[in-house]
Coordinates of C-alpha atoms in Angstrom, one line a residue:
M1056 CA -14.0 18.4 30.6
G1057 CA -10.9 19.8 28.6
R1058 CA -8.5 18.2 31.2
T1059 CA -10.3 14.9 31.3
A1060 CA -10.0 14.8 27.8
V1061 CA -6.3 15.2 27.8
L1062 CA -5.5 12.8 30.3
M1063 CA -7.7 10.2 28.8
L1064 CA -5.2 9.6 26.3
L1065 CA -2.1 10.2 28.4
L1066 CA -3.7 7.4 31.1
L1067 CA -4.3 5.0 27.8
V1068 CA -0.5 5.3 26.8
A1069 CA 0.9 5.1 30.4
A1070 CA -1.4 2.2 31.5
T1071 CA -0.7 0.0 27.7
D1072 CA 2.8 1.6 27.0
A1073 CA 1.2 2.1 23.6
Q1074 CA 2.7 3.7 20.7
V1075 CA 1.2 6.5 19.4
F1076 CA 0.6 7.1 15.4
S1077 CA -0.7 10.1 13.6
V1078 CA -1.4 11.2 10.4
P1079 CA -2.5 14.7 8.8
L1080 CA -6.0 14.3 7.5
D1081 CA -5.7 17.9 5.8
A1082 CA -3.4 20.9 6.9
N1083 CA -5.6 21.8 9.9
S1084 CA -6.2 18.2 11.0
T1085 CA -4.8 15.3 12.5
F1086 CA -5.9 12.3 13.3
S1087 CA -3.7 10.2 16.1
W1088 CA -4.3 6.7 17.5
T1089 CA -3.0 3.8 19.2
V1090 CA -3.8 0.2 18.7
N1091 CA -4.6 -2.5 21.8
Y1092 CA -4.2 -6.4 20.2
A1093 CA -5.2 -7.5 23.7
T1094 CA -8.5 -5.7 23.7
E1095 CA -8.7 -5.8 19.6
T1096 CA -9.9 -1.7 19.9
V1097 CA -8.0 1.4 18.4
S1098 CA -8.3 4.3 20.4
V1099 CA -8.4 7.5 18.2
E1100 CA -8.1 11.4 19.3
V1101 CA -9.2 13.9 16.3
H1102 CA -7.9 17.7 16.3
S1103 CA -10.1 19.8 14.0
P1104 CA -10.6 23.6 13.8
A1105 CA -13.2 24.7 15.3
T1106 CA -13.8 28.7 14.1
H1107 CA -17.6 28.7 15.4
K1108 CA -19.0 26.8 18.3
D1109 CA -22.1 25.2 16.5
L1110 CA -20.5 22.7 14.1
W1111 CA -20.2 19.2 13.6
V1112 CA -17.3 17.1 12.5
A1113 CA -18.0 13.5 11.2
V1114 CA -14.3 10.8 11.2
G1115 CA -14.7 7.0 10.0
F1116 CA -14.0 4.4 7.5
S1117 CA -14.8 3.7 4.3
D1118 CA -13.5 1.0 1.9
Y1119 CA -11.6 3.1 -0.5
G1120 CA -12.1 6.4 1.0
E1121 CA -15.6 7.5 -0.6
L1122 CA -18.6 8.9 1.4
E1123 CA -21.1 6.3 0.2
G1124 CA -21.2 3.6 2.5
A1125 CA -19.0 5.2 5.0
D1126 CA -19.3 4.0 8.8
L1127 CA -19.0 7.3 10.5
C1128 CA -18.2 8.8 14.2
V1129 CA -19.9 12.1 14.3
L1130 CA -19.7 14.7 16.9
W1131 CA -22.6 17.3 16.7
R1132 CA -24.3 20.1 18.6
D1133 CA -28.2 20.6 18.8
W1134 CA -29.8 23.8 19.0
R1135 CA -30.0 23.7 22.8
G1136 CA -26.0 23.5 22.6
R1137 CA -25.2 19.7 23.7
T1138 CA -22.7 18.1 22.5
H1139 CA -23.5 14.6 20.8
F1140 CA -21.1 11.5 19.6
Q1141 CA -23.2 9.2 17.8
D1142 CA -22.4 6.1 15.4
T1143 CA -23.6 6.6 11.6
W1144 CA -23.4 5.5 8.4
V1145 CA -23.9 6.9 5.2
A1146 CA -26.3 6.1 2.5
K1147 CA -26.3 5.8 -1.1
D1148 CA -28.1 9.4 -1.2
G1149 CA -25.4 10.5 1.2
R1150 CA -27.7 11.5 4.3
L1151 CA -26.8 9.8 7.3
S1152 CA -28.6 7.0 9.2
V1153 CA -27.8 6.7 12.8
D1154 CA -27.0 2.9 13.8
S1155 CA -28.6 1.1 16.3
Q1156 CA -25.9 -0.2 17.9
Q1157 CA -23.4 2.2 19.0
D1158 CA -19.8 1.8 18.8
C1159 CA -18.2 4.9 19.0
L1160 CA -17.4 4.2 22.7
G1161 CA -15.7 6.1 25.6
F1162 CA -16.3 9.9 24.0
R1163 CA -14.4 12.8 25.4
H1164 CA -14.0 16.1 24.1
V1165 CA -12.6 19.7 25.1
Q1166 CA -13.1 22.8 22.8
K1167 CA -10.0 25.3 23.4
H1168 CA -9.8 28.7 21.4
D1169 CA -10.5 27.6 17.5
V1170 CA -9.8 23.9 18.1
I1171 CA -11.7 21.1 18.8
K1172 CA -10.2 17.6 20.1
F1173 CA -12.0 14.6 20.9
T1174 CA -11.3 11.2 21.9
F1175 CA -13.4 7.6 21.0
T1176 CA -12.6 3.8 21.1
R1177 CA -13.6 1.3 18.1
R1178 CA -13.3 -2.6 18.0
F1179 CA -11.1 -4.1 15.6
D1180 CA -15.0 -6.0 14.2
T1181 CA -17.8 -4.3 16.0
C1182 CA -20.0 -7.2 15.4
D1183 CA -23.0 -4.9 14.0
P1184 CA -25.8 -7.2 13.4
Q1185 CA -26.8 -4.9 10.6
Q1186 CA -23.5 -5.0 8.8
Q1187 CA -23.1 -1.4 8.7
D1188 CA -19.7 -1.0 10.7
Y1189 CA -16.6 -1.3 8.8
I1190 CA -14.0 -4.0 9.9
L1191 CA -10.5 -2.9 11.0
E1192 CA -8.1 -5.6 9.3
E1193 CA -4.3 -5.5 8.3
G1194 CA -3.5 -3.8 5.2
T1195 CA -4.8 -0.2 4.4
T1196 CA -7.5 1.9 6.0
H1197 CA -9.1 4.8 4.3
I1198 CA -9.8 7.3 7.1
V1199 CA -12.8 9.2 5.4
W1200 CA -13.6 12.8 7.4
A1201 CA -16.2 15.8 7.0
R1202 CA -17.0 18.9 9.1
G1203 CA -19.6 21.6 8.6
R1204 CA -22.1 24.5 10.5
G1205 CA -24.6 23.5 12.8
P1206 CA -26.6 23.9 15.1
L1207 CA -28.3 20.5 14.0
F1208 CA -32.2 19.9 15.3
R1209 CA -31.1 16.2 14.8
L1210 CA -28.3 14.2 13.3
E1211 CA -30.6 11.0 11.3
G1212 CA -31.0 12.2 7.7
L1213 CA -28.0 15.0 7.4
D1214 CA -27.1 15.0 3.9
V1215 CA -23.2 15.1 4.3
P1216 CA -21.9 15.9 0.6
E1217 CA -24.1 18.7 1.0
T1218 CA -23.8 19.8 4.0
A1219 CA -20.1 20.0 4.7
Q1220 CA -18.0 22.7 4.6
S1221 CA -15.1 20.3 3.8
H1222 CA -14.0 16.8 3.6
G1223 CA -11.7 14.1 2.2
F1224 CA -10.0 11.0 3.1
Q1225 CA -6.7 9.7 4.0
R1226 CA -4.8 6.5 4.2
A1227 CA -3.2 4.8 6.4
Q1228 CA -2.0 1.3 8.2
L1229 CA -4.1 1.4 11.6
L1230 CA -2.7 -2.0 12.6
K1231 CA 0.7 -1.5 13.1
N1232 CA 3.4 -4.1 13.8
L1233 CA 4.0 -2.7 17.5
A1234 CA 7.7 -4.7 17.4
P1235 CA 10.3 -2.8 19.1
S1236 CA 13.2 -2.4 16.4
S1237 CA 16.7 -3.7 17.2
P1238 CA 19.4 -1.7 18.6
H1239 CA 22.1 0.1 16.1
P1240 CA 25.5 -0.6 16.2
P1241 CA 27.4 2.0 18.1
D1242 CA 29.5 3.2 14.7
T1243 CA 26.1 3.7 13.1
W1244 CA 25.9 7.0 10.8
H1245 CA 23.2 8.2 8.8
H1246 CA 22.8 10.1 5.6
D1247 CA 19.8 11.7 4.6
V1248 CA 18.5 11.6 0.5
T1249 CA 16.6 14.6 0.2
N1250 CA 14.9 17.1 -1.8
S1251 CA 16.4 20.6 -1.6
D1252 CA 14.1 23.7 -1.5
V1253 CA 11.6 22.2 -4.3
H1254 CA 8.9 25.2 -5.2
V1255 CA 6.1 22.5 -5.6
P1256 CA 3.7 22.8 -8.7
D1257 CA 0.4 24.0 -7.9
D1258 CA -1.1 20.8 -9.5
D1259 CA -3.1 17.8 -7.5
T1260 CA -0.7 15.4 -7.7
T1261 CA 3.1 15.5 -8.6
Y1262 CA 5.9 13.2 -8.8
W1263 CA 9.1 14.8 -8.2
C1264 CA 12.5 12.8 -9.0
R1265 CA 16.0 14.0 -7.9
V1266 CA 19.1 12.0 -8.7
H1267 CA 21.7 11.7 -5.9
R1268 CA 25.4 10.6 -5.5
L1269 CA 26.0 8.6 -2.4
P1270 CA 29.2 9.5 -0.1
A1271 CA 32.9 8.5 -0.7
A1272 CA 32.2 6.5 2.7
L1273 CA 30.4 3.9 0.9
R1274 CA 33.3 2.8 -1.6
T1275 CA 33.3 0.1 1.2
K1276 CA 30.3 -2.3 1.6
H1277 CA 28.1 -0.8 4.6
H1278 CA 24.7 -2.0 6.0
V1279 CA 21.6 0.2 5.8
V1280 CA 19.7 -1.3 9.2
Q1281 CA 17.0 1.6 9.3
Y1282 CA 15.3 4.0 7.6
E1283 CA 12.6 6.9 8.1
A1284 CA 11.3 9.8 6.6
T1285 CA 12.4 13.4 7.0
I1286 CA 9.8 15.7 6.4
T1287 CA 10.1 19.4 6.3
P1288 CA 8.2 20.7 9.2
G1289 CA 4.8 21.8 8.1
N1290 CA 5.0 19.9 5.2
E1291 CA 3.2 16.7 7.0
A1292 CA 0.2 16.9 5.0
L1293 CA 1.7 17.8 1.7
V1294 CA 4.3 14.9 1.3
H1295 CA 2.4 11.4 0.3
H1296 CA 4.7 8.7 0.0
I1297 CA 8.7 8.2 -1.1
E1298 CA 11.0 5.8 -2.6
V1299 CA 14.5 5.8 -2.9
F1300 CA 15.7 3.5 -6.2
H1301 CA 19.3 2.4 -6.6
C1302 CA 20.8 3.2 -10.2
E1303 CA 21.2 -0.4 -11.5
A1304 CA 24.6 0.8 -13.9
P1305 CA 27.7 -0.6 -13.9
P1306 CA 29.7 0.4 -10.9
H1307 CA 32.1 3.1 -12.4
E1308 CA 29.2 4.7 -14.9
D1309 CA 28.0 8.5 -14.0
V1310 CA 24.2 8.7 -13.5
P1311 CA 23.5 12.2 -15.1
A1312 CA 22.2 14.5 -12.6
Y1313 CA 18.5 15.5 -12.8
E1314 CA 15.7 16.8 -10.6
G1315 CA 11.9 17.5 -11.6
P1316 CA 8.9 15.9 -12.5
C1317 CA 9.3 12.3 -12.8
E1318 CA 7.9 12.3 -16.3
G1319 CA 9.2 15.2 -17.3
P1320 CA 10.3 15.4 -21.2
E1321 CA 13.7 16.8 -19.7
R1322 CA 15.0 13.6 -17.7
P1323 CA 17.7 11.6 -18.9
R1324 CA 17.0 8.5 -20.5
A1325 CA 19.5 7.4 -18.6
T1326 CA 18.4 7.6 -15.2
R1327 CA 15.9 4.8 -16.2
V1328 CA 18.1 2.3 -14.5
C1329 CA 17.1 4.2 -11.4
K1330 CA 14.5 1.5 -10.6
R1331 CA 15.4 -0.9 -7.7
V1332 CA 13.7 0.5 -4.5
L1333 CA 15.9 0.6 -1.7
A1334 CA 13.5 2.5 0.9
A1335 CA 9.9 3.2 0.6
W1336 CA 7.5 5.6 3.0
A1337 CA 4.1 6.1 3.2
M1338 CA 2.2 8.4 5.1
G1339 CA 1.8 7.2 8.6
A1340 CA 4.6 4.7 8.3
L1341 CA 6.9 4.0 11.1
P1342 CA 10.4 4.0 10.2
F1343 CA 11.6 0.2 8.8
S1344 CA 14.0 -1.2 10.6
Y1345 CA 15.9 -4.4 9.6
P1346 CA 16.6 -7.8 11.8
E1347 CA 19.1 -7.8 14.1
E1348 CA 21.0 -10.8 12.3
A1349 CA 20.8 -8.6 8.9
G1350 CA 21.4 -5.5 7.2
L1351 CA 20.5 -4.2 3.5
P1352 CA 23.5 -3.9 1.7
I1353 CA 25.0 -0.7 0.5
G1354 CA 28.2 0.8 -1.1
G1355 CA 31.5 -1.8 -2.0
L1356 CA 33.7 -2.0 -5.4
D1357 CA 30.8 -3.4 -7.8
F1358 CA 27.9 -0.8 -5.8
N1359 CA 27.2 2.1 -8.2
P1360 CA 26.9 5.1 -6.0
Y1361 CA 23.9 6.9 -7.6
V1362 CA 20.4 6.8 -6.2
M1363 CA 17.1 8.2 -7.3
L1364 CA 14.6 10.0 -4.5
E1365 CA 11.1 10.0 -5.6
V1366 CA 8.4 12.0 -3.7
H1367 CA 4.8 12.3 -4.3
Y1368 CA 3.0 15.4 -3.5
N1369 CA -0.6 15.5 -2.7
N1370 CA -1.6 19.3 -3.4
P1371 CA -5.7 18.9 -3.3
E1372 CA -5.8 22.7 -2.5
R1373 CA -3.4 23.5 -5.5
R1374 CA -1.6 25.8 -3.1
A1375 CA 1.9 27.4 -5.5
D1376 CA 3.5 28.7 -1.8
W1377 CA 4.7 25.4 -0.8
V1378 CA 8.7 24.8 -0.7
D1379 CA 10.0 21.2 0.2
S1380 CA 13.0 19.8 1.5
S1381 CA 11.8 16.2 2.3
G1382 CA 13.5 12.8 1.8
V1383 CA 14.5 9.6 3.3
R1384 CA 17.5 9.0 6.3
L1385 CA 19.6 6.2 6.0
Y1386 CA 21.4 4.4 9.1
I1387 CA 24.1 3.1 8.4
T1388 CA 27.1 1.0 9.7
P1389 CA 30.4 -0.3 8.7
T1390 CA 29.7 -3.0 11.1
L1391 CA 28.6 -5.8 9.0
R1392 CA 25.7 -8.2 10.2
L1393 CA 25.6 -11.8 10.0
F1394 CA 24.1 -11.9 6.9
D1395 CA 22.9 -9.7 3.8
G1396 CA 19.3 -8.9 3.5
G1397 CA 18.0 -9.3 -0.3
V1398 CA 15.1 -8.5 -2.0
M1399 CA 13.0 -10.7 -4.4
E1400 CA 10.3 -9.7 -6.7
L1401 CA 7.4 -12.0 -6.7
G1402 CA 4.3 -11.8 -8.9
L1403 CA 3.6 -11.3 -12.4
E1404 CA 6.3 -10.9 -15.5
Y1405 CA 6.4 -7.1 -16.7
T1406 CA 4.7 -8.4 -20.2
D1407 CA 1.7 -7.5 -22.0
K1408 CA 0.6 -10.9 -22.1
M1409 CA -0.6 -10.2 -18.9
S1410 CA -3.6 -7.7 -19.5
I1411 CA -6.8 -6.4 -18.2
P1412 CA -9.7 -5.6 -20.2
P1413 CA -11.9 -2.1 -19.7
K1414 CA -14.9 -2.2 -17.6
Q1415 CA -14.1 -4.3 -15.2
P1416 CA -15.4 -3.8 -11.5
A1417 CA -13.2 -6.5 -10.0
F1418 CA -10.7 -8.7 -12.3
V1419 CA -8.3 -11.2 -10.8
L1420 CA -4.9 -12.2 -11.7
S1421 CA -2.4 -14.2 -10.5
G1422 CA 1.4 -15.0 -10.6
Y1423 CA 3.4 -17.4 -9.3
C1424 CA 6.5 -19.0 -7.9
I1425 CA 6.6 -22.2 -7.9
T1426 CA 7.5 -25.4 -6.1
E1427 CA 9.8 -26.5 -9.1
C1428 CA 11.9 -22.7 -8.8
T1429 CA 12.2 -22.8 -5.1
A1430 CA 13.3 -26.2 -5.0
V1431 CA 16.6 -24.9 -7.1
A1432 CA 17.0 -22.2 -5.7
V1433 CA 16.7 -21.7 -1.9
P1434 CA 19.0 -23.7 0.1
T1435 CA 17.8 -26.5 2.4
E1436 CA 17.3 -24.1 6.0
G1437 CA 15.8 -21.9 3.8
I1438 CA 15.3 -18.0 4.1
L1439 CA 13.5 -16.1 6.5
I1440 CA 11.0 -13.1 5.1
F1441 CA 10.5 -10.4 7.3
G1442 CA 9.0 -7.6 4.8
S1443 CA 6.7 -6.9 2.2
Q1444 CA 5.6 -4.4 -0.2
L1445 CA 3.1 -4.9 -2.4
H1446 CA 3.0 -3.0 -5.7
T1447 CA 0.4 -2.0 -8.9
H1448 CA -0.3 1.0 -11.2
L1449 CA -3.2 2.6 -11.1
T1450 CA -6.2 0.0 -11.1
G1451 CA -4.9 -2.2 -8.6
I1452 CA -7.5 -2.3 -5.6
R1453 CA -6.4 -5.6 -3.6
V1454 CA -3.1 -7.7 -3.3
F1455 CA -2.3 -10.7 -1.2
T1456 CA 0.5 -13.7 -1.2
R1457 CA -0.6 -17.6 -0.3
H1458 CA 2.3 -19.5 1.0
I1459 CA 1.7 -23.0 -0.1
R1460 CA 3.6 -26.3 1.2
D1461 CA 2.7 -29.8 -0.3
G1462 CA -0.2 -28.5 -1.4
R1463 CA -1.3 -27.0 1.9
E1464 CA -1.9 -23.5 2.5
L1465 CA 0.0 -22.1 5.2
P1466 CA -1.0 -18.5 6.8
E1467 CA -1.2 -15.9 4.2
L1468 CA 2.5 -14.0 3.5
N1469 CA 0.9 -10.3 3.6
R1470 CA -2.6 -8.9 2.1
D1471 CA -4.3 -5.9 1.7
N1472 CA -8.1 -5.8 0.6
H1473 CA -8.2 -2.2 0.2
Y1474 CA -4.9 -1.7 -1.4
S1475 CA -4.1 1.7 -2.9
P1476 CA -1.4 2.7 -5.5
H1477 CA -1.1 5.9 -3.6
F1478 CA -0.3 4.7 -0.8
Q1479 CA 2.9 1.9 -1.1
E1480 CA 5.2 1.2 1.8
I1481 CA 7.2 -1.5 2.7
R1482 CA 5.6 -2.9 5.9
P1483 CA 7.4 -5.0 8.5
L1484 CA 5.5 -8.4 8.9
K1485 CA 4.1 -9.4 12.1
R1486 CA 5.6 -12.7 11.9
Q1487 CA 8.7 -13.7 9.9
V1488 CA 8.1 -16.3 7.8
R1489 CA 10.7 -19.3 6.6
L1490 CA 10.4 -20.0 3.0
L1491 CA 11.5 -23.5 2.6
P1492 CA 12.8 -25.3 -1.1
G1493 CA 9.7 -26.9 -2.7
D1494 CA 7.5 -24.1 -1.1
A1495 CA 5.5 -21.7 -3.4
L1496 CA 3.9 -17.7 -3.0
I1497 CA 1.4 -17.0 -5.2
T1498 CA 0.4 -13.1 -5.6
T1499 CA -3.3 -12.1 -6.4
C1500 CA -3.8 -8.7 -7.9
W1501 CA -7.7 -7.5 -8.1
Y1502 CA -8.4 -4.5 -10.7
K1503 CA -11.0 -2.1 -11.6
T1504 CA -10.8 -0.4 -15.0
T1505 CA -14.5 0.7 -15.0
D1506 CA -13.3 4.2 -16.0
R1507 CA -11.4 2.7 -18.8
D1508 CA -12.4 2.1 -22.6
N1509 CA -10.0 -0.3 -23.6
I1510 CA -7.6 -2.7 -22.6
T1511 CA -4.8 -2.1 -20.2
L1512 CA -1.6 -4.2 -20.8
G1513 CA 0.7 -5.3 -18.5
G1514 CA 4.2 -3.4 -18.7
F1515 CA 6.3 -0.6 -17.4
A1516 CA 4.5 2.4 -18.0
I1517 CA 2.2 4.0 -15.2
S1518 CA -0.6 3.5 -17.6
D1519 CA 0.1 -0.2 -18.1
E1520 CA -0.1 -2.6 -15.2
M1521 CA 2.0 -4.6 -12.6
C1522 CA 1.3 -7.1 -10.2
V1523 CA 4.1 -7.6 -7.6
N1524 CA 5.2 -8.2 -4.2
Y1525 CA 8.7 -7.3 -3.3
I1526 CA 9.6 -9.2 -0.1
H1527 CA 12.6 -8.5 2.1
Y1528 CA 14.5 -11.5 3.4
Y1529 CA 17.7 -13.0 4.7
P1530 CA 20.2 -14.3 4.0
K1531 CA 20.5 -13.1 0.5
I1532 CA 20.3 -15.9 -2.2
D1533 CA 20.4 -15.8 -5.7
L1534 CA 17.2 -16.1 -6.8
E1535 CA 16.2 -12.1 -7.5
V1536 CA 13.0 -13.3 -9.9
C1537 CA 10.5 -15.6 -9.0
K1538 CA 7.4 -14.6 -11.6
S1539 CA 5.3 -16.0 -14.3
S1540 CA 3.1 -15.2 -17.1
I1541 CA 0.7 -17.1 -19.2
S1542 CA 2.2 -19.3 -21.4
S1543 CA 2.7 -18.1 -25.1
E1544 CA 1.2 -21.0 -26.6
S1545 CA -2.5 -20.4 -24.3
L1546 CA -2.5 -17.0 -25.8
Q1547 CA -2.3 -17.3 -29.6
S1548 CA -4.9 -20.1 -29.0
Y1549 CA -7.2 -17.5 -27.1
F1550 CA -6.4 -15.4 -29.7
R1551 CA -7.2 -17.9 -32.7
F1552 CA -10.4 -18.6 -31.1
L1553 CA -11.7 -15.3 -31.0
H1554 CA -10.9 -14.8 -34.5
E1555 CA -12.3 -18.3 -35.6
W1556 CA -15.3 -18.7 -33.7
E1557 CA -16.4 -14.9 -32.5
G1558 CA -15.5 -12.9 -36.0
Q1559 CA -12.5 -10.6 -34.0
S1560 CA -9.8 -9.1 -36.2
T1561 CA -6.9 -10.9 -34.2
G1562 CA -4.5 -13.2 -35.9
P1563 CA -1.0 -14.0 -35.9
E1564 CA 0.2 -11.8 -37.8
L1565 CA -0.5 -8.9 -35.0
G1566 CA 1.6 -9.0 -32.0
I1567 CA 0.3 -9.4 -28.3
S1568 CA -0.9 -5.7 -27.5
D1569 CA -2.1 -5.5 -31.1
N1570 CA -4.5 -8.5 -30.8
Y1571 CA -5.6 -7.3 -27.2
K1572 CA -6.4 -4.0 -28.8
A1573 CA -8.3 -5.9 -31.6
V1574 CA -10.9 -7.5 -29.6
Q1575 CA -14.2 -5.7 -29.0
W1576 CA -14.7 -6.6 -25.5
S1577 CA -17.4 -8.0 -23.8
P1578 CA -18.4 -9.6 -20.3
M1579 CA -18.3 -12.9 -21.8
R1580 CA -15.1 -12.7 -23.4
A1581 CA -13.4 -11.1 -20.5
H1582 CA -15.0 -13.9 -18.2
V1583 CA -13.3 -16.5 -20.5
L1584 CA -9.8 -14.2 -20.7
Q1585 CA -9.8 -14.6 -17.1
E1586 CA -10.3 -18.3 -16.8
L1587 CA -7.6 -18.8 -19.4
Y1588 CA -5.5 -17.2 -17.1
H1589 CA -6.3 -19.4 -13.9
E1590 CA -6.1 -22.7 -16.0
T1591 CA -3.6 -22.7 -18.2
P1592 CA 0.0 -23.6 -18.3
L1593 CA 3.1 -20.9 -16.9
S1594 CA 6.2 -19.2 -18.5
M1595 CA 8.1 -18.5 -15.4
Q1596 CA 11.0 -16.5 -14.6
C1597 CA 13.2 -18.0 -12.3
N1598 CA 15.9 -15.8 -12.6
Q1599 CA 19.0 -15.3 -11.1
S1600 CA 20.6 -11.7 -9.9
T1601 CA 22.3 -11.5 -12.9
G1602 CA 19.1 -11.5 -15.0
E1603 CA 19.7 -15.5 -16.0
R1604 CA 17.3 -18.1 -15.6
F1605 CA 18.0 -21.0 -13.5
P1606 CA 19.2 -24.2 -15.3
G1607 CA 16.1 -26.1 -16.9
Y1608 CA 12.9 -25.3 -18.9
W1609 CA 10.5 -22.9 -17.6
E1610 CA 8.0 -22.6 -20.2
N1611 CA 4.7 -24.3 -20.1
M1612 CA 4.9 -25.1 -16.1
P1613 CA 1.8 -26.3 -14.3
I1614 CA 0.0 -24.2 -12.1
T1615 CA 0.7 -24.9 -8.7
P1616 CA -1.9 -26.9 -7.1
V1617 CA -3.7 -25.8 -3.7
L1618 CA -5.1 -29.4 -2.6
F1619 CA -5.7 -28.0 0.9
P1620 CA -6.9 -24.2 1.2
L1621 CA -7.2 -21.9 4.4
P1622 CA -10.7 -22.0 5.9
P1623 CA -11.7 -18.2 6.1
Q1624 CA -11.0 -16.7 8.8
P1625 CA -14.1 -16.8 11.7
R1626 CA -15.3 -13.5 13.6
D1627 CA -15.0 -14.0 16.8
C1628 CA -18.7 -11.9 18.6
S1629 CA -18.8 -14.2 21.5
K1630 CA -16.6 -11.5 23.7
Q1631 CA -19.1 -8.7 22.8
H1632 CA -22.8 -10.0 23.4

């Protein structure tokens, strides 16, 4: 049986030439998988501790990592020592219900010493008529796991939170882009931007920053053609995600050295200019490669040589013995490719005009890159978008960008229905998207503020909110920011309405933030604000790389009409029954 289980995954990989991906579930468990788009299946292999022969192990999926409502495949042993594997779901009371349609397929297992390994296959969409199964889709998947002692008489009714010795969740993008990366020029070299023996604090979450000076070789312009994470061996479960920011200062200006907590009081204010994303990695992410025609420009006489590394450490066990030197490896070539790659910001302007009322289970904001902006900023032949990084702060739960041409909606640029602000990676698109002059892009973010007692302001602080899609494209053009906010006139009219008709303490003598904070929020007032955001004219940032707007008048611009929206994607269950 053991040899069969090991061979199953090896044969699968050999037969399909599949890439194997892996994430740690905790310090002792791993979840590995392959993707088969032809059969629309994911094949999974789990390694889990098994210090006792009688145990149960559950692995599955839920919307945001919660056990309630989770779709779980459970390995368990009964009182006669027989091993079972069943498809289940967790009810609101935490108890398991065995699904009448078993969709945890092709089960194999082996136990050797104190580790149990098992494999199974799962369809993207099981078409379960009871609708208890999670649909695997693009974007972030929350992998839920639990394990406990046995033996069990039966699985039905097992109280998972009560009986699990340990449980948790991990985030990953399961449906990876499997396209091969372009070859590197022969003169490519690499440079590591890493931490150096950081003694990670024994806190649950730490963001650690380090300012880094790039090597002298980059005094001339080069191209970054790929980057990837370099993780200290043994720390795979600790390092959650990593970003490298360029310090947007004059080329000859020194940025002060700093190494410590990113929000630490000792961090010099001068390092706040280190905010333009060069590279980003999240747990489970592949190396990010540029198309063969393009590279990310780095270095040169007008390029400040400082970058800042930010590493998010996830330490739920609050261990004090972690030492880490992880970071990002940049693959760099002096042989410049045909095009410079660029990064453009879509979504909402960083302003308190776009704010979110408290106690909202799902509040929706949209930021627009309108037809009028791309018409004057995008060349006739257009640009090709090949990567996307969706971004909010702590209350974001869903993000997507729609693509509009002449009033007709084209396929979406990117979507993450189970977005987490704690899992942000630059994802290569499975198809390059050509943006033409006159096209519009609408970036929509959903927020959940049920645990907040007052307004969440739009802005830069981590307690504020953002809605951004950083798109990676080529050839680089002068349009760097294409974002919107509600027009100031419309917002002032809303505050005036609240004062005159509802007796709220708002008024023209208050600033925007103070007006928002003065409102006693009710579901109706939040609903009216939501409608206002979606219907009133826009203030546009159609900005060049210098920060100046493109010529034109960008206030009170109309919202982009979508005359022919995309129909909902139909589910195809014909193959399965």
